[in-house]
PDB file of C-alpha atoms in Angstrom:
ATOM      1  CA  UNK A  10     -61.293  27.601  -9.723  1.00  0.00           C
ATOM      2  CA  UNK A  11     -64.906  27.375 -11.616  1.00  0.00           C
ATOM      3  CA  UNK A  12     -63.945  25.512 -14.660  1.00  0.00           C
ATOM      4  CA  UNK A  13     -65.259  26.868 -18.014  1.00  0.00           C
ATOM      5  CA  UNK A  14     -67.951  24.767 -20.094  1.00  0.00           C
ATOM      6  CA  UNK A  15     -67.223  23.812 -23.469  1.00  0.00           C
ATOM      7  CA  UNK A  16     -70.327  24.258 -25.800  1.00  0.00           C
ATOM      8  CA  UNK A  17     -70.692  23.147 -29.478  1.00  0.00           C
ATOM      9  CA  UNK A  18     -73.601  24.887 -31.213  1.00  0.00           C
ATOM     10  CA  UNK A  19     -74.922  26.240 -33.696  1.00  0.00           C
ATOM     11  CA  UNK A  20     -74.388  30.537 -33.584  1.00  0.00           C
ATOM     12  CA  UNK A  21     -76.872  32.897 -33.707  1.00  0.00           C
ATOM     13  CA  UNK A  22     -75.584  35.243 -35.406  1.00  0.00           C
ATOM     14  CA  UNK A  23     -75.104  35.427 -39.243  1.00  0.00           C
ATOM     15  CA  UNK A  24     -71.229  34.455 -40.740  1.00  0.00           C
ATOM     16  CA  UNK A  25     -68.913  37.357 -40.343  1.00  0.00           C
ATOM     17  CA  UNK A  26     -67.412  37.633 -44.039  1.00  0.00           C
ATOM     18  CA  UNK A  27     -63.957  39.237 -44.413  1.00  0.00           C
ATOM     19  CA  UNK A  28     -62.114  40.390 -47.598  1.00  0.00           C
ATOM     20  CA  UNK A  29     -58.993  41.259 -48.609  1.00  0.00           C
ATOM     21  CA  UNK A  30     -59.503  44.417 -49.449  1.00  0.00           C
ATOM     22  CA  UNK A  31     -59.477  47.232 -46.777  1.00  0.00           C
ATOM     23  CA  UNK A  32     -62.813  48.504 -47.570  1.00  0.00           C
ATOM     24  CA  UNK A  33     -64.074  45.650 -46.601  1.00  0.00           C
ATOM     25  CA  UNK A  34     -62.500  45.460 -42.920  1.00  0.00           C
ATOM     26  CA  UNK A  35     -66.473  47.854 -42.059  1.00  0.00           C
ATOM     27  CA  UNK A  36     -68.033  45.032 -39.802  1.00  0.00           C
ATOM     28  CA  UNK A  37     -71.783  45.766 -39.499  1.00  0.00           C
ATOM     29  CA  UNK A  38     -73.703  44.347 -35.967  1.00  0.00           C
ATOM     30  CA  UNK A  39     -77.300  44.184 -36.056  1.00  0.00           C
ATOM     31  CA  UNK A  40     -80.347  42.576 -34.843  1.00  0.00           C
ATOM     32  CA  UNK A  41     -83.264  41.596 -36.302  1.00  0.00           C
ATOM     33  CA  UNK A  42     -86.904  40.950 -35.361  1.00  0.00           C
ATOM     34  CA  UNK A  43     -86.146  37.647 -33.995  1.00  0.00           C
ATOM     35  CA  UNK A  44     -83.586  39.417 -31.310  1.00  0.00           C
ATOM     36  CA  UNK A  45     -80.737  37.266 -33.469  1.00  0.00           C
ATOM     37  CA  UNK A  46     -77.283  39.140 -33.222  1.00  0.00           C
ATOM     38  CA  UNK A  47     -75.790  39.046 -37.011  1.00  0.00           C
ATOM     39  CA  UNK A  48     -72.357  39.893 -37.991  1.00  0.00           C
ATOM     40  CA  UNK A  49     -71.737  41.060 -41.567  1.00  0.00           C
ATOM     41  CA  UNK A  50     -69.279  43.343 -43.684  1.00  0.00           C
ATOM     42  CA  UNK A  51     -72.638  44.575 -45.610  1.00  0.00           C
ATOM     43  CA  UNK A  52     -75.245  47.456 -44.402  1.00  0.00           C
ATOM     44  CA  UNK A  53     -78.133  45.517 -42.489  1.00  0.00           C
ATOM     45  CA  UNK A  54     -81.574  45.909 -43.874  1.00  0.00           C
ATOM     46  CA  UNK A  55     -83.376  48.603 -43.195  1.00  0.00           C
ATOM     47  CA  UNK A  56     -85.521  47.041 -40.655  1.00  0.00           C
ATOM     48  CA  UNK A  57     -82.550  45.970 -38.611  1.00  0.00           C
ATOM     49  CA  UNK A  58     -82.006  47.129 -34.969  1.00  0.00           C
ATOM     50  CA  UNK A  59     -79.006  48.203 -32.567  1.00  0.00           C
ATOM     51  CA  UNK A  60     -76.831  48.635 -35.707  1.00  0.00           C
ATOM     52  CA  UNK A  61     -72.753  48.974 -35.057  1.00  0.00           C
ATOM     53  CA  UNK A  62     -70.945  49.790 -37.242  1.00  0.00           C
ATOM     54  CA  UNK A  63     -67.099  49.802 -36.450  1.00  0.00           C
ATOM     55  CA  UNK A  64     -63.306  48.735 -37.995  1.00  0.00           C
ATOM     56  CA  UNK A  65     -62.170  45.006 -37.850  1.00  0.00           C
ATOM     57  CA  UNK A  66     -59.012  44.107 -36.537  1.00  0.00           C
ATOM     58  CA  UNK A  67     -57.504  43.133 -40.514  1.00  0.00           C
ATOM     59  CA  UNK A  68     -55.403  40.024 -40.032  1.00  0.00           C
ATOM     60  CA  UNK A  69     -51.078  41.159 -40.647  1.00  0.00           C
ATOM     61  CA  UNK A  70     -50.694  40.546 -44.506  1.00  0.00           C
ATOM     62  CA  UNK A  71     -50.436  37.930 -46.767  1.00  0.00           C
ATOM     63  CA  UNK A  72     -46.629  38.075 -46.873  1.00  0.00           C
ATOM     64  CA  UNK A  73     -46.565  38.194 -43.013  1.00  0.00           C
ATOM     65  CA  UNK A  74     -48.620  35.563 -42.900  1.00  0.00           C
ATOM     66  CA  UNK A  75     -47.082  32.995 -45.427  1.00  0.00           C
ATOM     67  CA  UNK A  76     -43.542  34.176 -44.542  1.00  0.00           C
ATOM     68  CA  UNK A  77     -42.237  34.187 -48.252  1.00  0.00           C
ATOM     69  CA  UNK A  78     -43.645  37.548 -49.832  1.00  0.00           C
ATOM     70  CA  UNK A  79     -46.301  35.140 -51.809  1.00  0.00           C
ATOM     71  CA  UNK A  80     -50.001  35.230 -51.240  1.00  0.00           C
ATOM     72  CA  UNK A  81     -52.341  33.014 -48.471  1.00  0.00           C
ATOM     73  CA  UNK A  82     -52.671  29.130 -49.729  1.00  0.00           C
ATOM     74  CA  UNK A  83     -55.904  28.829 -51.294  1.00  0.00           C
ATOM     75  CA  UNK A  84     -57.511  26.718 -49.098  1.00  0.00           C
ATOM     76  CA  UNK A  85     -56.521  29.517 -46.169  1.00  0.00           C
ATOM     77  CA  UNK A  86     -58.085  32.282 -48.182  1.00  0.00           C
ATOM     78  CA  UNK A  87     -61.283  30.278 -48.597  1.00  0.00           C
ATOM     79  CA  UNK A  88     -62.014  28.633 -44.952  1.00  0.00           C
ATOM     80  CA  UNK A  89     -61.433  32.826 -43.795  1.00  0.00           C
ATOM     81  CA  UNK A  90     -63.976  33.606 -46.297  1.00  0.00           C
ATOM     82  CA  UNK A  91     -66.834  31.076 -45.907  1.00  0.00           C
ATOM     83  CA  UNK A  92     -65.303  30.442 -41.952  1.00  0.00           C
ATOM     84  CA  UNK A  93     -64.005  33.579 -40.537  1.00  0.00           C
ATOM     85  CA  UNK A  94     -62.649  32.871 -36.931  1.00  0.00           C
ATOM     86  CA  UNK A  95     -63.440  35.419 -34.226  1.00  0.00           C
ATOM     87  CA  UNK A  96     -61.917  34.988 -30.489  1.00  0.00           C
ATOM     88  CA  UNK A  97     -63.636  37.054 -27.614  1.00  0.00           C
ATOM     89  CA  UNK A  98     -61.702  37.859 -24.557  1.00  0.00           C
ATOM     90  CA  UNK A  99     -61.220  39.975 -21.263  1.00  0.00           C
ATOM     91  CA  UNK A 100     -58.745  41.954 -19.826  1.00  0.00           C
ATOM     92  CA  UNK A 101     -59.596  39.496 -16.618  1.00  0.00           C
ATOM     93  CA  UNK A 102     -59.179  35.991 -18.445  1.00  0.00           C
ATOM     94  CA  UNK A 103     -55.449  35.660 -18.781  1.00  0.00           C
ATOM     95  CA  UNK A 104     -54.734  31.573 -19.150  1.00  0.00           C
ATOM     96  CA  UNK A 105     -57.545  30.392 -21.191  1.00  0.00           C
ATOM     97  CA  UNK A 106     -57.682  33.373 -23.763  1.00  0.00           C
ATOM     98  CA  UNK A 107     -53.967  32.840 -24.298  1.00  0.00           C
ATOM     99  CA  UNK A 108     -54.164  29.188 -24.702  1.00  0.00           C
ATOM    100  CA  UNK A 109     -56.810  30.261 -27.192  1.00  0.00           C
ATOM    101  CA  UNK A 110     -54.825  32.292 -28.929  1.00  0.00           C
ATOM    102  CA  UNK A 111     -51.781  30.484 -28.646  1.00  0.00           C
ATOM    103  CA  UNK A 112     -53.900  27.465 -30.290  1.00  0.00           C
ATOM    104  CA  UNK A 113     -54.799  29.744 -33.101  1.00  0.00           C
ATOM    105  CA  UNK A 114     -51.125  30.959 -34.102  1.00  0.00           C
ATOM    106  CA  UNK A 115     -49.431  27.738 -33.782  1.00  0.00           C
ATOM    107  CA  UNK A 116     -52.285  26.732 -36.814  1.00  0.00           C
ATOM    108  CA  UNK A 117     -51.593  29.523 -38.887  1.00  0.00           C
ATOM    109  CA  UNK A 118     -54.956  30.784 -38.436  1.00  0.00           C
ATOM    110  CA  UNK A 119     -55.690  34.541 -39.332  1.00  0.00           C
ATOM    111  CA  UNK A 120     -58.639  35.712 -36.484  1.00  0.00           C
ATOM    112  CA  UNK A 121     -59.919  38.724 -35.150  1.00  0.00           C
ATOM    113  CA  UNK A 122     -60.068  39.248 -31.935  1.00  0.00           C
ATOM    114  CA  UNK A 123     -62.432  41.517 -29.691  1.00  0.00           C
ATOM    115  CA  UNK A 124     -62.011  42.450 -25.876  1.00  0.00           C
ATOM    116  CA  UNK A 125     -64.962  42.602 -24.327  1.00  0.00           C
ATOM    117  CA  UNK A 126     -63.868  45.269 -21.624  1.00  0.00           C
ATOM    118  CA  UNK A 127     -67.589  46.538 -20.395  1.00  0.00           C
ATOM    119  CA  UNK A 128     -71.171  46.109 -19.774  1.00  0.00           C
ATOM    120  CA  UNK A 129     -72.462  46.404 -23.111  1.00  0.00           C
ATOM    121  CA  UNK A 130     -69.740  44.574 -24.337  1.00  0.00           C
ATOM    122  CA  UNK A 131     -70.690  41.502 -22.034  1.00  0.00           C
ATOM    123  CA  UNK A 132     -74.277  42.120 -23.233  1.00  0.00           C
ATOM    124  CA  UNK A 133     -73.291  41.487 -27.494  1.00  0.00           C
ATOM    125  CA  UNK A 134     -71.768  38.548 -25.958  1.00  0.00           C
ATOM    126  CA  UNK A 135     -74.626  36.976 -24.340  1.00  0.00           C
ATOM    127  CA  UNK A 136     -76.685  37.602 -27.362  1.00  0.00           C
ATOM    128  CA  UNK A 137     -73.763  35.860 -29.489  1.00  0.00           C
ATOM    129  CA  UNK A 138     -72.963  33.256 -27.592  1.00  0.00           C
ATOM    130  CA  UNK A 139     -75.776  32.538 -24.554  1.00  0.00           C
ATOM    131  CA  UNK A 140     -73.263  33.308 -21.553  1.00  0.00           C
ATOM    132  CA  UNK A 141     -70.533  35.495 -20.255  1.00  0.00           C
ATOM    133  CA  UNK A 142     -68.171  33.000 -20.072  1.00  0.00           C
ATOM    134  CA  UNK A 143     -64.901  33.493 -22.086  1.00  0.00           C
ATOM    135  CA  UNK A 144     -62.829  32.885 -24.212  1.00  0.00           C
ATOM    136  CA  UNK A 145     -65.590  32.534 -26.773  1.00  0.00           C
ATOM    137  CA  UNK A 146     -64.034  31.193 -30.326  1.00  0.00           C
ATOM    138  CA  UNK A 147     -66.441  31.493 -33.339  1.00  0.00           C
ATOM    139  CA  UNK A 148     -65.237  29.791 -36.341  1.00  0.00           C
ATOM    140  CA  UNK A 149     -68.094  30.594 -39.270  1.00  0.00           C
ATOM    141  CA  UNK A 150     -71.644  29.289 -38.212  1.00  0.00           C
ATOM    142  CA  UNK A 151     -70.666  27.646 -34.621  1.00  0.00           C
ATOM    143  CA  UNK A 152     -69.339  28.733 -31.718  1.00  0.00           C
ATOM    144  CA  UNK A 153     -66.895  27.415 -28.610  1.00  0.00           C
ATOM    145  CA  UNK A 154     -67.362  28.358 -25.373  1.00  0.00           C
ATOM    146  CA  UNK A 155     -64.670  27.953 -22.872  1.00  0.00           C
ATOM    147  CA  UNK A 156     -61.611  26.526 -24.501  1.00  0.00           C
ATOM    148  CA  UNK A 157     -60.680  23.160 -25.700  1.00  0.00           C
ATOM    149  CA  UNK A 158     -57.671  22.384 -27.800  1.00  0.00           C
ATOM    150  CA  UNK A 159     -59.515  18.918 -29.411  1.00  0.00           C
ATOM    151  CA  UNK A 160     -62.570  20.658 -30.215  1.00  0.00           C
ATOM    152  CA  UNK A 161     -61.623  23.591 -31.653  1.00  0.00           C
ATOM    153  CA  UNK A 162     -58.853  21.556 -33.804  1.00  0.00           C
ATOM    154  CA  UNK A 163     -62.179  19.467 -34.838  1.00  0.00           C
ATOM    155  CA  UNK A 164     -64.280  23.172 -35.414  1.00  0.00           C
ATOM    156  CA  UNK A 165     -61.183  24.245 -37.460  1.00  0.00           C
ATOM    157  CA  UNK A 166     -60.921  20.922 -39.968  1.00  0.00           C
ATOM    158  CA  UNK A 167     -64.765  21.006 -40.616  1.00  0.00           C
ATOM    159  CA  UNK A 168     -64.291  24.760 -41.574  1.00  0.00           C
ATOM    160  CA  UNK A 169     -61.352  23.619 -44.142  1.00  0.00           C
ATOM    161  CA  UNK A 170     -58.859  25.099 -42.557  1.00  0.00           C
ATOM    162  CA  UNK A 171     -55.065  23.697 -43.423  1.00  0.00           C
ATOM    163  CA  UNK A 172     -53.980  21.065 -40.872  1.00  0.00           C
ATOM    164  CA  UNK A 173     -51.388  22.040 -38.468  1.00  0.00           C
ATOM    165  CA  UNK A 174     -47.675  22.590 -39.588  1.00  0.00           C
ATOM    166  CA  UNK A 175     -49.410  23.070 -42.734  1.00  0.00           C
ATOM    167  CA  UNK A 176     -49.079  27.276 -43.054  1.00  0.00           C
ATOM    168  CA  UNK A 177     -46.617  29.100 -41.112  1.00  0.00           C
ATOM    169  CA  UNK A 178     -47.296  29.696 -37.326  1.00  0.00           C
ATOM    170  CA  UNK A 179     -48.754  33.422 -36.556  1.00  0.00           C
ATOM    171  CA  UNK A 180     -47.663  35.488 -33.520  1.00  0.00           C
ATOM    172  CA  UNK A 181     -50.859  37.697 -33.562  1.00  0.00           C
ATOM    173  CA  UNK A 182     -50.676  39.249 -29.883  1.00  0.00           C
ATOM    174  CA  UNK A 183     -54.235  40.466 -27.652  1.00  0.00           C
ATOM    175  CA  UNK A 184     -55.748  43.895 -28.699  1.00  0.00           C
ATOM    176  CA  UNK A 185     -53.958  46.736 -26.988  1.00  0.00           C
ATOM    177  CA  UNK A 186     -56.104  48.727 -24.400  1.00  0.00           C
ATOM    178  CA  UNK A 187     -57.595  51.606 -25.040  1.00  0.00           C
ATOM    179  CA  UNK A 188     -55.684  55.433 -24.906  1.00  0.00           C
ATOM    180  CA  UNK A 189     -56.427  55.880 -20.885  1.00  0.00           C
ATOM    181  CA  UNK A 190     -58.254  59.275 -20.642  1.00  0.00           C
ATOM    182  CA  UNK A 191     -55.598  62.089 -19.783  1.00  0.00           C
ATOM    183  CA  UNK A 192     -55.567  62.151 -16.057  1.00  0.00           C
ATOM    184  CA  UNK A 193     -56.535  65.569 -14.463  1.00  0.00           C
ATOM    185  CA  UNK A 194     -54.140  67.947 -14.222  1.00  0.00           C
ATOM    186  CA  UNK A 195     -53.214  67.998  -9.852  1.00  0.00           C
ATOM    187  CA  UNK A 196     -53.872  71.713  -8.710  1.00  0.00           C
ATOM    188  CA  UNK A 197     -50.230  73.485  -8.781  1.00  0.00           C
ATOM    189  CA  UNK A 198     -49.075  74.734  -5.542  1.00  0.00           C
ATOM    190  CA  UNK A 199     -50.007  78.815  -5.584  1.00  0.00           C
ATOM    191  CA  UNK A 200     -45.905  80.375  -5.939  1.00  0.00           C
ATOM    192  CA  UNK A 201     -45.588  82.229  -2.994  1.00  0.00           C
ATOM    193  CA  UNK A 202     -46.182  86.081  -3.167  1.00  0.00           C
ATOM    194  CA  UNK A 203     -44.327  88.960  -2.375  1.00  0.00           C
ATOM    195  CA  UNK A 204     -45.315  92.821  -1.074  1.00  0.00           C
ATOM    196  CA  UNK A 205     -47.341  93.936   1.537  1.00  0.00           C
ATOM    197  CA  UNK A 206     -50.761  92.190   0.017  1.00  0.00           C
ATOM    198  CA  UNK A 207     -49.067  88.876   0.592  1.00  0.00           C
ATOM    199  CA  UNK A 208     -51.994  86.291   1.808  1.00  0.00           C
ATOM    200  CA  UNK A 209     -50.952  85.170   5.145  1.00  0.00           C
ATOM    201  CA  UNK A 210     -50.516  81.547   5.565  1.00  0.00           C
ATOM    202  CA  UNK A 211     -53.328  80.164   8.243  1.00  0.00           C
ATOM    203  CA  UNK A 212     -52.114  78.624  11.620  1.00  0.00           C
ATOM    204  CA  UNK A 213     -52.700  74.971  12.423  1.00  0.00           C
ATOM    205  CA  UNK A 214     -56.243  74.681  13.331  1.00  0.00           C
ATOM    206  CA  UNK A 215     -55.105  72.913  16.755  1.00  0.00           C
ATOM    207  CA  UNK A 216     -52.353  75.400  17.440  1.00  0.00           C
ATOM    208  CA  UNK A 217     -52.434  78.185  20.236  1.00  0.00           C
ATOM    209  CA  UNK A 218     -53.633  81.620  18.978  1.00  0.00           C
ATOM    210  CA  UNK A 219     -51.432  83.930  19.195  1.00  0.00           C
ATOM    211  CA  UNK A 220     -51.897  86.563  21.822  1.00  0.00           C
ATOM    212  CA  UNK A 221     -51.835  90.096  22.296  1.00  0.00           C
ATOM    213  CA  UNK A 222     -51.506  90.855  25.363  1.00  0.00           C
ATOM    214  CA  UNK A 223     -49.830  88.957  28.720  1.00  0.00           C
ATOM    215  CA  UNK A 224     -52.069  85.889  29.766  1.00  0.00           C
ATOM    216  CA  UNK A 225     -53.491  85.594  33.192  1.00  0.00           C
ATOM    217  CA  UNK A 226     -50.486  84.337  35.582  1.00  0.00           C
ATOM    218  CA  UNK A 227     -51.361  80.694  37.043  1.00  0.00           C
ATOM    219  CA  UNK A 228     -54.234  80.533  34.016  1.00  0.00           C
ATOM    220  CA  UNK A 229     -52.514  80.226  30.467  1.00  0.00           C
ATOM    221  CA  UNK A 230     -49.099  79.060  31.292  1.00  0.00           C
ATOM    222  CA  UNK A 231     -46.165  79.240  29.882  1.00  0.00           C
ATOM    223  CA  UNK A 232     -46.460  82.922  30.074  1.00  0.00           C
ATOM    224  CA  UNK A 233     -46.598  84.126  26.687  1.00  0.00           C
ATOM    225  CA  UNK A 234     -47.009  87.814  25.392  1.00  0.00           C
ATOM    226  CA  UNK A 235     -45.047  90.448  25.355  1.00  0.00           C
ATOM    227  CA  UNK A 236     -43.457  90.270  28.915  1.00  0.00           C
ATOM    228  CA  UNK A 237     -42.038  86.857  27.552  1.00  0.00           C
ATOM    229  CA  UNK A 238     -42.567  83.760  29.691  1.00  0.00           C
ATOM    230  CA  UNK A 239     -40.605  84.878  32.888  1.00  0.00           C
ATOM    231  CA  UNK A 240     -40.547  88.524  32.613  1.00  0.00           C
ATOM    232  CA  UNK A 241     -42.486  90.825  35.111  1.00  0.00           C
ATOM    233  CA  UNK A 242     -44.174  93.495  34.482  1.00  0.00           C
ATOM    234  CA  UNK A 243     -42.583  97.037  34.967  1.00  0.00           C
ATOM    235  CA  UNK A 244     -42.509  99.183  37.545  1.00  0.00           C
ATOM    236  CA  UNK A 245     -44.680 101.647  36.500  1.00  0.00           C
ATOM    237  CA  UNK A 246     -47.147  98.587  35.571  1.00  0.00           C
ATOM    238  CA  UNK A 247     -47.072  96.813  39.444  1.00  0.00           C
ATOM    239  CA  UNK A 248     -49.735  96.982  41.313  1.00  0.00           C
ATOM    240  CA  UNK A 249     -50.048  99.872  44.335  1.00  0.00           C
ATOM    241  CA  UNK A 250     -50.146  98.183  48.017  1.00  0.00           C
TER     242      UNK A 250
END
């Protein structure tokens, strides 16, 4: 199994900022003139291309999160401000996206997550990150690619974020697919009609036609027709001598 590369570096692309509010769960993805990807929760500039503009996934609230009805800690609320962490995943990467994610909710940490599930999904994360590879973790300004539980605790303590044991653990689960397009209808058996215009239901292309008239004796056997298989013609029918 090709074992996934850890990489500590800067990001390209701008701080993703989230606040509390639900108007402010509009992420904006743009790039500039430098082909940098940015990620912000303001309009770009005007000059900005290959704008997206879509819905975060809004961490569960601050009484889900705490566990007591009261707000975030302080020191939560800010590292998600000036640090917001984003995990990218695939349907496909199953043990090292959940340990990822696993690593995040035992810490308490509110993330979004997005499921890169297509081509141009894999391209916004080659511009974000430099590779394909996931699970990609950004926490603020830097990014981790692969997953490591040491270096993403270390990514997580520069950011400020509480310690572990510090917050309540999370159980924030993966994305859930996408509706599946409604699969065509299957073409209903015609009911079977009645009267004397009744379509007539076609023969099997490999069985015998049916014939009209008595087949040529030694030629087409078993006889068929209507003198039957056996049957000889009548008397009137034989042949003078």
């Amino acid at each position: 199994m090709t074992r996934a590369r850890i990489v500590l570096s800067p990001l390209l692309a701008a701080s993703v900022s989230f606040a509390g509010s639900a108007a402010a769960q509009q992420l904006y993805r743009w790039t500039d003139d430098q082909g940098r990807v940015h990620v912000t929760d303001s309009p770009p500039p005007s000059g900005a291309k290959n704008v997206q503009a879509r819905k975060a996934d809004a961490p569960p609230s601050a009484s889900a999160d705490a566990g007591t009805g009261g707000s975030l800690p302080f020191e939560l609320q800010k590292a998600m401000k000036d640090f917001p962490v984003v995990l990218y995943s695939a349907p496909t990467c199953e043990e090292l996206c959940s340990l990822a994610r696993a690593a995040l909710n035992k810490r308490g940490i509110p993330f979004q997550e997005i499921v890169v599930r297509d081509d141009k999904g894999n391209a916004e994360l080659k511009k974000v990150s430099g590779s394909n590879v996931v699970p990609v973790i950004l926490v603020g300004s830097r990014v981790q690619q692969g997953f490591q539980a040491e270096a993403l605790d270390t990514l997580l303590d520069y950011a400020g974020y509480p310690k572990a044991g510090t917050v309540p653990p999370r159980s924030q689960q993966a994305p859930k697919p996408p509706a599946a397009k409604e699969a065509s209808k299957p073409v209903e058996e015609a009911s079977t009609s009645r009267g004397r215009y009744s379509p007539v239901a076609p023969s099997l292309p490999d069985a015998e036609p049916q014939r009209r008239y008595a087949p040529i004796p030694g030629k087409d056997e078993p006889l068929t027709g209507p003198y039957g298989a056996k049957s000889t013609p009548p008397a009137s029918d034989a042949p003078e001598k």
